[in-house]
Amino acid sequence: MTVLDLDMNAGRAGRVFRERSQGVWPFSAAELCIVVPTYNERDNISELVERVNAAMEGIEWEMIIVDDDSPDGTAELARVLGLRDRRIRVMRRIRRRGLSSACLEGMLASNARHLAVIDADLQHDPLLLREMLGVLGSEGADVVVASRRVAGGSAGERSEHREAAHGLATRAARAVGAIRLSDPMSGYFAVRREVIDRVAPHLAGVGFKLLLDILLAAPDLRVRELPLAFGQRERGESKFSPRIVWDYGAMLAEHCIGAAAGRLFVYLLIAPVALIVHTGAFWLFHELYGLGVSGAQFAAGIALCLATYGLQERLSYRRSGPWRWYLGLLPFLASRVIGLLAAILIARWLAGSGFGVSVSALAGAVALIWWNYDAVHRYGGFGR
């Protein structure tokens, strides 16, 4: 690069800065940003882009594909599509998962006036995007929801178990907040840019239903529903899992009793399982193998930590790959050393003071469980 090039670039930068400071911006933002959260959706992403392109003819739009490091190469294919069409961008997240957080990050990365979320599985009709945008612009709505439960909409062919789960989740949402939507579990919606900017700091950001998270954080929003005929997934697999159910409960708990109290409540659902594991392990090593209080408490404490880690890995952590369980095990155990030592010292002191061995071990286990919660709260885990 020559000195002349540097001078020209500096001149452009100065002109842009002056125009921006005067309220004039030389670049126009898209009218609508379509955020597409993906995980193993390589087989669907090309067709989705084609459908959106056909549906949005004549409208300035962009698409941000937020991929949670799919092993099937979804992000790589999306990048190729982006090279062909500059309206398509890709965000690849490493060692993190979660539909709500993916959608939120994609929204915050855009300067578009309006934002929409659509699934990549082709079950949401992109033709509805144009109507959503019209309602946001002409009717003063803050949020427009594609609903399967209003007149003209349909949920498609779903199993009885999925329908029962949907009904239970909807009732739980209405119990937590004043949700009057017919379909608060919809994953297809559009929202004004300023709404996201206002509510983003107050969102739980966990689970798979960002719409519900937004409505619970800002119940005063003006919401409209449009009928959606829900399609059938033709390729790929559903992402429904125990982790999704757990994250959903964590999100509701945070909105119901506050972020810190919600995380504690969710952790206390796990604590009894860890305590049962500790009790069984202590009995095994103390009564059956004849170890002293310190040795048995150490072994039982390790068992408690492993149980906590296993549940945490299953329900909350976002690592992927065949070695994902082992990658965080040593750092996890290292962060629990102080709690483990405290559990041993408490058990020894209480046993030496005349308390029963079982009571002493239980008191040490409770201290270790509390230490585990504090470490989870500080360094990530349940509900995060």
XYZ file of N, CA, C and O in Angstrom, residues 123-280:
632
model
N -39.908 -25.861 7.860
C -41.273 -25.994 8.368
C -41.979 -24.641 8.470
O -43.195 -24.589 8.641
N -41.217 -23.557 8.362
C -41.781 -22.205 8.381
C -41.826 -21.650 6.961
O -40.823 -21.678 6.265
N -42.966 -21.157 6.559
C -43.154 -20.636 5.203
C -42.569 -19.223 5.093
O -43.073 -18.292 5.721
N -41.509 -19.015 4.289
C -40.907 -17.675 4.165
C -41.843 -16.633 3.563
O -41.609 -15.430 3.717
N -42.889 -17.055 2.862
C -43.826 -16.100 2.287
C -44.470 -15.230 3.362
O -44.908 -14.108 3.095
N -44.505 -15.731 4.596
C -45.119 -14.985 5.679
C -44.252 -13.804 6.121
O -44.746 -12.881 6.780
N -42.984 -13.814 5.761
C -42.080 -12.729 6.161
C -42.544 -11.377 5.625
O -42.484 -10.358 6.321
N -42.998 -11.368 4.386
C -43.454 -10.114 3.779
C -44.659 -9.552 4.539
O -44.740 -8.347 4.803
N -45.581 -10.414 4.918
C -46.758 -9.972 5.664
C -46.374 -9.499 7.063
O -46.908 -8.515 7.567
N -45.448 -10.204 7.691
C -44.962 -9.768 9.005
C -44.372 -8.370 8.943
O -44.649 -7.511 9.784
N -43.556 -8.146 7.936
C -42.913 -6.847 7.774
C -43.960 -5.756 7.553
O -43.847 -4.636 8.085
N -45.001 -6.063 6.794
C -46.068 -5.095 6.564
C -46.808 -4.740 7.841
O -47.147 -3.570 8.076
N -47.070 -5.731 8.687
C -47.764 -5.473 9.949
C -46.910 -4.621 10.876
O -47.407 -3.700 11.521
N -45.625 -4.894 10.924
C -44.726 -4.083 11.752
C -44.690 -2.639 11.286
O -44.618 -1.710 12.091
N -44.758 -2.456 9.978
C -44.648 -1.108 9.441
C -45.935 -0.325 9.450
O -45.926 0.892 9.663
N -47.075 -0.983 9.244
C -48.327 -0.243 9.050
C -49.260 -0.269 10.252
O -50.108 0.610 10.397
N -49.147 -1.248 11.118
C -50.107 -1.392 12.216
C -49.521 -1.070 13.583
O -50.187 -1.246 14.603
N -48.269 -0.653 13.624
C -47.677 -0.240 14.883
C -47.378 -1.356 15.854
O -47.207 -1.109 17.054
N -47.335 -2.589 15.375
C -47.017 -3.711 16.265
C -45.530 -3.723 16.590
O -44.705 -3.308 15.779
N -45.205 -4.190 17.780
C -43.805 -4.357 18.165
C -43.285 -5.733 17.773
O -42.118 -5.893 17.438
N -44.161 -6.724 17.874
C -43.799 -8.109 17.563
C -44.923 -8.731 16.745
O -46.107 -8.520 17.044
N -44.561 -9.482 15.725
C -45.534 -10.239 14.933
C -45.161 -11.707 15.006
O -44.018 -12.083 14.711
N -46.114 -12.537 15.409
C -45.858 -13.954 15.663
C -46.602 -14.804 14.644
O -47.797 -14.580 14.391
N -45.910 -15.756 14.057
C -46.552 -16.743 13.189
C -47.125 -17.840 14.074
O -46.376 -18.585 14.710
N -48.444 -17.917 14.143
C -49.111 -18.800 15.100
C -49.744 -19.998 14.420
O -50.426 -19.872 13.396
N -49.551 -21.153 15.037
C -50.191 -22.379 14.560
C -51.562 -22.567 15.181
O -52.279 -23.503 14.822
N -51.934 -21.676 16.137
C -53.128 -21.914 16.941
C -54.259 -20.934 16.673
O -55.294 -20.988 17.339
N -54.086 -20.007 15.726
C -55.177 -19.100 15.388
C -55.907 -19.644 14.165
O -55.448 -20.583 13.506
N -57.051 -19.026 13.855
C -57.833 -19.462 12.695
C -56.990 -19.345 11.431
O -56.388 -18.305 11.168
N -56.956 -20.409 10.657
C -56.159 -20.438 9.438
C -54.794 -21.076 9.620
O -54.119 -21.387 8.641
N -54.389 -21.272 10.866
C -53.105 -21.914 11.137
C -53.289 -23.382 11.469
O -54.393 -23.843 11.764
N -52.193 -24.127 11.416
C -52.240 -25.546 11.756
C -50.878 -25.987 12.251
O -49.846 -25.447 11.855
N -50.886 -27.000 13.125
C -49.645 -27.517 13.699
C -49.094 -28.687 12.910
O -48.045 -29.232 13.278
N -49.757 -29.070 11.835
C -49.277 -30.190 11.035
C -49.469 -31.509 11.764
O -50.208 -31.611 12.749
N -48.792 -32.521 11.287
C -48.891 -33.854 11.892
C -47.845 -33.981 12.990
O -46.662 -34.131 12.740
N -48.306 -33.930 14.233
C -47.411 -34.047 15.377
C -47.911 -35.167 16.276
O -49.105 -35.423 16.402
N -46.978 -35.823 16.934
C -47.335 -36.935 17.804
C -48.094 -36.432 19.031
O -48.038 -35.251 19.381
N -48.807 -37.345 19.676
C -49.547 -36.977 20.877
C -48.605 -36.496 21.974
O -48.935 -35.594 22.741
N -47.419 -37.100 22.042
C -46.448 -36.703 23.069
C -45.978 -35.272 22.841
O -45.846 -34.489 23.798
N -45.707 -34.916 21.583
C -45.258 -33.550 21.293
C -46.365 -32.543 21.572
O -46.108 -31.453 22.074
N -47.613 -32.903 21.245
C -48.732 -32.007 21.517
C -48.929 -31.817 23.017
O -49.189 -30.718 23.498
N -48.783 -32.913 23.773
C -48.929 -32.824 25.222
C -47.812 -31.965 25.815
O -48.050 -31.148 26.716
N -46.594 -32.140 25.313
C -45.470 -31.341 25.797
C -45.677 -29.870 25.477
O -45.376 -28.983 26.296
N -46.201 -29.585 24.273
C -46.473 -28.194 23.878
C -47.512 -27.563 24.798
O -47.357 -26.429 25.256
N -48.581 -28.309 25.090
C -49.625 -27.783 25.976
C -49.105 -27.520 27.380
O -49.423 -26.495 27.994
N -48.270 -28.436 27.891
C -47.710 -28.264 29.229
C -46.786 -27.048 29.287
O -46.835 -26.251 30.232
N -45.956 -26.895 28.248
C -45.033 -25.757 28.207
C -45.797 -24.441 28.103
O -45.413 -23.436 28.723
N -46.874 -24.420 27.344
C -47.680 -23.198 27.209
C -48.331 -22.825 28.527
O -48.343 -21.652 28.925
N -48.867 -23.815 29.237
C -49.494 -23.533 30.533
C -48.457 -23.023 31.540
O -48.744 -22.123 32.342
N -47.262 -23.594 31.499
C -46.206 -23.137 32.404
C -45.834 -21.686 32.104
O -45.623 -20.885 33.022
N -45.764 -21.334 30.830
C -45.426 -19.954 30.449
C -46.499 -18.989 30.920
O -46.193 -17.895 31.419
N -47.752 -19.352 30.776
C -48.834 -18.473 31.198
C -48.909 -18.356 32.717
O -49.375 -17.342 33.246
N -48.444 -19.374 33.422
C -48.421 -19.304 34.877
C -47.349 -18.344 35.371
O -47.498 -17.713 36.424
N -46.259 -18.209 34.603
C -45.158 -17.329 35.000
C -45.449 -15.882 34.668
O -45.158 -14.973 35.459
N -46.020 -15.614 33.500
C -46.266 -14.239 33.073
C -47.635 -14.101 32.427
O -48.321 -15.085 32.140
N -48.025 -12.854 32.194
C -49.334 -12.571 31.583
C -49.232 -12.745 30.063
O -49.273 -11.776 29.300
N -49.092 -13.994 29.639
C -48.951 -14.303 28.217
C -50.328 -14.636 27.652
O -50.961 -15.614 28.067
N -50.793 -13.829 26.717
C -52.128 -14.027 26.152
C -52.089 -14.549 24.718
O -53.129 -14.648 24.069
N -50.925 -14.856 24.207
C -50.818 -15.384 22.848
C -51.431 -16.774 22.745
O -51.393 -17.555 23.699
N -51.942 -17.086 21.581
C -52.444 -18.434 21.359
C -51.300 -19.426 21.189
O -51.445 -20.610 21.483
N -50.131 -18.939 20.726
C -48.997 -19.821 20.462
C -47.689 -19.175 20.948
O -46.829 -18.790 20.158
N -47.507 -19.051 22.277
C -46.277 -18.422 22.780
C -45.030 -19.269 22.545
O -43.914 -18.780 22.725
N -45.210 -20.522 22.106
C -44.077 -21.404 21.845
C -43.594 -21.323 20.401
O -42.746 -22.099 19.984
N -44.130 -20.390 19.645
C -43.723 -20.255 18.245
C -42.261 -19.845 18.153
O -41.775 -19.028 18.936
N -41.584 -20.416 17.165
C -40.197 -20.041 16.913
C -40.034 -19.181 15.678
O -38.914 -18.952 15.210
N -41.149 -18.682 15.154
C -41.161 -17.895 13.914
C -41.829 -16.559 14.219
O -43.040 -16.495 14.456
N -41.061 -15.483 14.221
C -41.610 -14.177 14.573
C -40.713 -13.075 14.018
O -39.577 -13.313 13.598
N -41.253 -11.855 14.021
C -40.508 -10.666 13.599
C -40.689 -9.592 14.659
O -41.726 -9.529 15.328
N -39.695 -8.732 14.793
C -39.703 -7.749 15.871
C -38.989 -6.480 15.414
O -38.121 -6.531 14.530
N -39.356 -5.370 16.015
C -38.677 -4.117 15.710
C -37.270 -4.103 16.316
O -37.051 -4.636 17.397
N -36.372 -3.450 15.625
C -34.982 -3.351 16.082
C -34.875 -2.759 17.492
O -34.154 -3.246 18.350
N -35.635 -1.675 17.751
C -35.529 -0.988 19.034
C -36.013 -1.849 20.196
O -35.584 -1.670 21.338
N -36.913 -2.782 19.914
C -37.395 -3.678 20.967
C -36.258 -4.571 21.469
O -36.053 -4.729 22.675
N -35.517 -5.155 20.538
C -34.405 -6.020 20.922
C -33.337 -5.237 21.668
O -32.787 -5.699 22.674
N -33.038 -4.035 21.202
C -32.044 -3.214 21.889
C -32.465 -2.921 23.327
O -31.630 -2.856 24.232
N -33.766 -2.769 23.539
C -34.256 -2.431 24.885
C -34.290 -3.638 25.814
O -33.920 -3.532 26.989
N -34.725 -4.801 25.306
C -34.939 -5.935 26.203
C -33.739 -6.864 26.309
O -33.691 -7.692 27.227
N -32.775 -6.757 25.410
C -31.649 -7.709 25.398
C -30.958 -7.860 26.753
O -30.658 -8.994 27.167
N -30.691 -6.756 27.498
C -30.010 -6.934 28.792
C -30.838 -7.684 29.828
O -30.300 -8.126 30.846
N -32.144 -7.817 29.594
C -33.032 -8.423 30.583
C -33.448 -9.850 30.211
O -34.259 -10.452 30.927
N -32.902 -10.388 29.137
C -33.276 -11.727 28.693
C -32.466 -12.789 29.419
O -31.294 -12.590 29.736
N -33.099 -13.934 29.659
C -32.381 -15.058 30.266
C -31.374 -15.638 29.274
O -30.283 -16.055 29.651
N -31.767 -15.676 27.993
C -30.848 -16.134 26.960
C -30.598 -17.625 26.952
O -29.634 -18.088 26.340
N -31.428 -18.404 27.636
C -31.274 -19.853 27.641
C -32.537 -20.482 27.076
O -33.583 -19.846 26.984
N -32.424 -21.733 26.702
C -33.580 -22.434 26.169
C -33.701 -22.292 24.661
O -32.769 -21.898 23.972
N -34.876 -22.598 24.171
C -35.085 -22.636 22.725
C -36.239 -21.752 22.278
O -36.667 -21.834 21.125
N -36.737 -20.899 23.167
C -37.876 -20.054 22.815
C -37.559 -18.597 23.139
O -37.918 -18.074 24.200
N -36.871 -17.940 22.207
C -36.515 -16.542 22.416
C -37.756 -15.659 22.467
O -37.797 -14.675 23.212
N -38.781 -15.980 21.679
C -40.005 -15.176 21.679
C -40.582 -15.085 23.082
O -40.901 -13.993 23.570
N -40.717 -16.216 23.755
C -41.273 -16.219 25.101
C -40.375 -15.448 26.061
O -40.866 -14.710 26.932
N -39.078 -15.583 25.905
C -38.123 -14.833 26.722
C -38.353 -13.331 26.571
O -38.388 -12.574 27.556
N -38.557 -12.875 25.333
C -38.803 -11.454 25.063
C -40.115 -10.991 25.695
O -40.180 -9.932 26.338
N -41.169 -11.770 25.538
C -42.481 -11.370 26.051
C -42.514 -11.354 27.571
O -43.212 -10.529 28.175
N -41.784 -12.261 28.213
C -41.718 -12.259 29.673
C -40.905 -11.075 30.190
O -41.191 -10.532 31.256
N -39.885 -10.682 29.421
C -39.053 -9.551 29.828
C -39.742 -8.213 29.577
O -39.471 -7.231 30.271
N -40.646 -8.158 28.599
C -41.329 -6.898 28.255
C -42.798 -7.185 27.971
O -43.226 -7.268 26.813
N -43.610 -7.362 29.022
C -45.027 -7.716 28.822
C -45.874 -6.609 28.212
O -47.040 -6.843 27.868
N -45.319 -5.393 28.080
C -46.084 -4.269 27.545
C -46.034 -4.190 26.024
O -46.617 -3.273 25.428
N -45.373 -5.109 25.354
C -45.219 -5.041 23.906
C -46.556 -5.260 23.195
O -47.401 -6.043 23.642
N -46.699 -4.590 22.056
C -47.886 -4.765 21.217
C -47.624 -5.931 20.260
O -46.722 -5.855 19.433
N -48.427 -6.973 20.384
C -48.168 -8.217 19.659
C -49.330 -8.531 18.730
O -50.500 -8.406 19.112
N -49.011 -8.923 17.527
C -50.000 -9.412 16.558
C -49.657 -10.842 16.164
O -48.480 -11.218 16.116
N -50.670 -11.633 15.875
C -50.460 -13.006 15.426
C -50.994 -13.185 14.013
O -52.065 -12.668 13.674
N -50.253 -13.911 13.210
C -50.670 -14.275 11.861
C -50.718 -15.793 11.758
O -49.895 -16.485 12.364
N -51.662 -16.330 11.008
C -51.780 -17.794 10.921
C -50.611 -18.417 10.161
O -50.164 -17.902 9.134
N -50.132 -19.538 10.683
C -49.045 -20.289 10.066
C -49.456 -21.742 9.898
O -49.868 -22.394 10.863
N -49.359 -22.228 8.670
C -49.552 -23.657 8.409
C -48.185 -24.322 8.558
O -47.329 -24.202 7.685
N -47.993 -25.006 9.663
C -46.695 -25.584 9.994
C -46.392 -26.762 9.070
O -47.204 -27.675 8.923
N -45.231 -26.723 8.428
C -44.860 -27.779 7.499
C -44.241 -28.976 8.196
O -44.076 -29.005 9.412
N -43.875 -29.968 7.404
C -43.253 -31.179 7.920
C -41.762 -31.171 7.596
O -41.363 -30.789 6.490
N -40.975 -31.603 8.552
C -39.537 -31.725 8.305
C -39.302 -32.891 7.345
O -39.748 -34.016 7.601
N -38.592 -32.608 6.248
C -38.294 -33.641 5.260
C -36.883 -34.187 5.400
O -36.621 -35.351 5.102
N -35.956 -33.326 5.842
C -34.557 -33.750 5.996
C -34.030 -33.268 7.342
O -34.459 -32.235 7.855
N -33.097 -34.023 7.883
C -32.530 -33.663 9.173
C -33.344 -34.233 10.320
O -34.352 -34.924 10.130
N -32.913 -33.928 11.553
C -33.541 -34.473 12.741
C -34.018 -33.359 13.667
O -33.446 -32.271 13.702
N -35.066 -33.657 14.420
C -35.559 -32.716 15.416
C -34.507 -32.540 16.520
O -33.775 -33.467 16.854
N -34.444 -31.323 17.090
C -33.459 -31.030 18.134
C -34.044 -31.177 19.538
O -33.387 -30.845 20.521
N -35.274 -31.694 19.630
C -35.906 -31.842 20.936
C -35.133 -32.852 21.777
O -34.803 -33.943 21.312
N -34.833 -32.487 23.025
C -34.028 -33.343 23.897
C -34.273 -32.950 25.346
O -34.868 -31.900 25.631
N -33.805 -33.780 26.315
C -33.933 -33.390 27.732
C -33.257 -32.062 28.041
O -33.716 -31.317 28.904
N -32.180 -31.738 27.343
C -31.499 -30.463 27.566
C -32.410 -29.288 27.239
O -32.414 -28.274 27.931
N -33.195 -29.418 26.182
C -34.112 -28.344 25.796
C -35.163 -28.134 26.878
O -35.497 -27.000 27.240
N -35.694 -29.244 27.419
C -36.684 -29.135 28.493
C -36.064 -28.467 29.716
O -36.665 -27.590 30.347
N -34.834 -28.858 30.043
C -34.146 -28.279 31.199
C -33.916 -26.778 31.009
O -34.173 -25.978 31.905
N -33.420 -26.399 29.848
C -33.165 -24.984 29.574
C -34.456 -24.169 29.614
O -34.461 -23.011 30.068
N -35.537 -24.750 29.139
C -36.820 -24.052 29.170
C -37.232 -23.771 30.615
O -37.654 -22.659 30.954
N -37.094 -24.776 31.472
C -37.408 -24.582 32.882
C -36.512 -23.542 33.532
O -36.961 -22.742 34.359
N -35.225 -23.533 33.154
C -34.290 -22.547 33.707
C -34.686 -21.139 33.294
O -34.607 -20.192 34.097
N -35.116 -20.971 32.053
C -35.537 -19.652 31.584
C -36.776 -19.170 32.335
O -36.845 -18.010 32.780
N -37.758 -20.045 32.525
C -38.962 -19.654 33.261
C -38.625 -19.312 34.709
O -39.172 -18.361 35.284
N -37.715 -20.085 35.317
C -37.339 -19.832 36.706
C -36.687 -18.460 36.850
O -36.949 -17.730 37.815
N -35.827 -18.089 35.902
C -35.164 -16.788 35.977
C -36.170 -15.644 35.884
O -36.044 -14.636 36.576
N -37.178 -15.792 35.016
C -38.172 -14.733 34.884
C -39.127 -14.711 36.078
O -39.663 -13.662 36.428
N -39.327 -15.860 36.692
C -40.289 -15.951 37.783
C -39.730 -15.391 39.086
O -40.406 -14.634 39.786
N -38.472 -15.728 39.426
C -37.927 -15.342 40.736
C -36.606 -14.593 40.638
O -35.938 -14.372 41.644
N -36.211 -14.203 39.429
C -34.966 -13.462 39.274
C -33.839 -14.355 38.810
O -33.874 -15.568 39.008
N -32.827 -13.745 38.207
C -31.751 -14.512 37.595
C -30.979 -15.348 38.617
O -30.812 -16.559 38.459
N -30.482 -14.702 39.693
C -29.667 -15.422 40.679
C -30.488 -16.481 41.399
O -30.058 -17.633 41.548
N -31.689 -16.116 41.853
C -32.545 -17.074 42.539
C -32.982 -18.196 41.604
O -33.106 -19.353 42.016
N -33.195 -17.864 40.331
C -33.580 -18.886 39.361
C -32.489 -19.915 39.158
O -32.750 -21.117 39.091
N -31.237 -19.454 39.052
C -30.134 -20.397 38.902
C -29.986 -21.284 40.136
O -29.700 -22.467 40.032
N -30.184 -20.685 41.329
C -30.100 -21.481 42.563
C -31.215 -22.511 42.606
O -30.987 -23.673 42.965
N -32.416 -22.113 42.226
C -33.546 -23.042 42.227
C -33.291 -24.218 41.291
O -33.539 -25.376 41.643
N -32.789 -23.930 40.104
C -32.502 -24.990 39.138
C -31.430 -25.926 39.677
O -31.526 -27.152 39.551
N -30.403 -25.354 40.311
C -29.335 -26.192 40.862
C -29.847 -27.070 41.995
O -29.423 -28.226 42.156
N -30.762 -26.551 42.806
C -31.301 -27.333 43.914
C -32.125 -28.526 43.437
O -32.366 -29.457 44.206
N -32.563 -28.505 42.195
C -33.224 -29.688 41.639
C -32.231 -30.814 41.389
O -32.592 -31.995 41.408
N -30.970 -30.451 41.169
C -29.926 -31.421 40.910
C -29.274 -31.914 42.199
O -28.857 -33.061 42.307
N -29.203 -31.046 43.201
C -28.474 -31.347 44.430
C -28.902 -32.661 45.095
O -28.035 -33.423 45.566
N -30.213 -32.997 45.180
C -30.576 -34.265 45.828
C -29.977 -35.493 45.146
O -29.621 -36.462 45.816
N -29.867 -35.442 43.825
C -29.264 -36.575 43.116
C -27.799 -36.730 43.521
O -27.329 -37.837 43.823
N -27.081 -35.601 43.562
C -25.678 -35.641 43.969
C -25.545 -36.119 45.412
O -24.610 -36.856 45.758
N -26.471 -35.713 46.274
C -26.417 -36.107 47.676
C -26.664 -37.604 47.844
O -26.018 -38.267 48.681
N -27.570 -38.152 47.064
C -27.827 -39.600 47.106
C -26.587 -40.371 46.666
O -26.212 -41.391 47.268
N -25.931 -39.891 45.614
C -24.704 -40.538 45.141
C -23.637 -40.502 46.238
O -22.947 -41.495 46.497
N -23.489 -39.360 46.891
C -22.493 -39.228 47.968
C -22.799 -40.191 49.114
O -21.901 -40.873 49.632
N -24.058 -40.264 49.520
C -24.440 -41.141 50.627
C -24.123 -42.591 50.319
O -23.569 -43.315 51.153
N -24.472 -43.021 49.123
C -24.184 -44.403 48.731
C -22.692 -44.686 48.672
O -22.223 -45.741 49.126
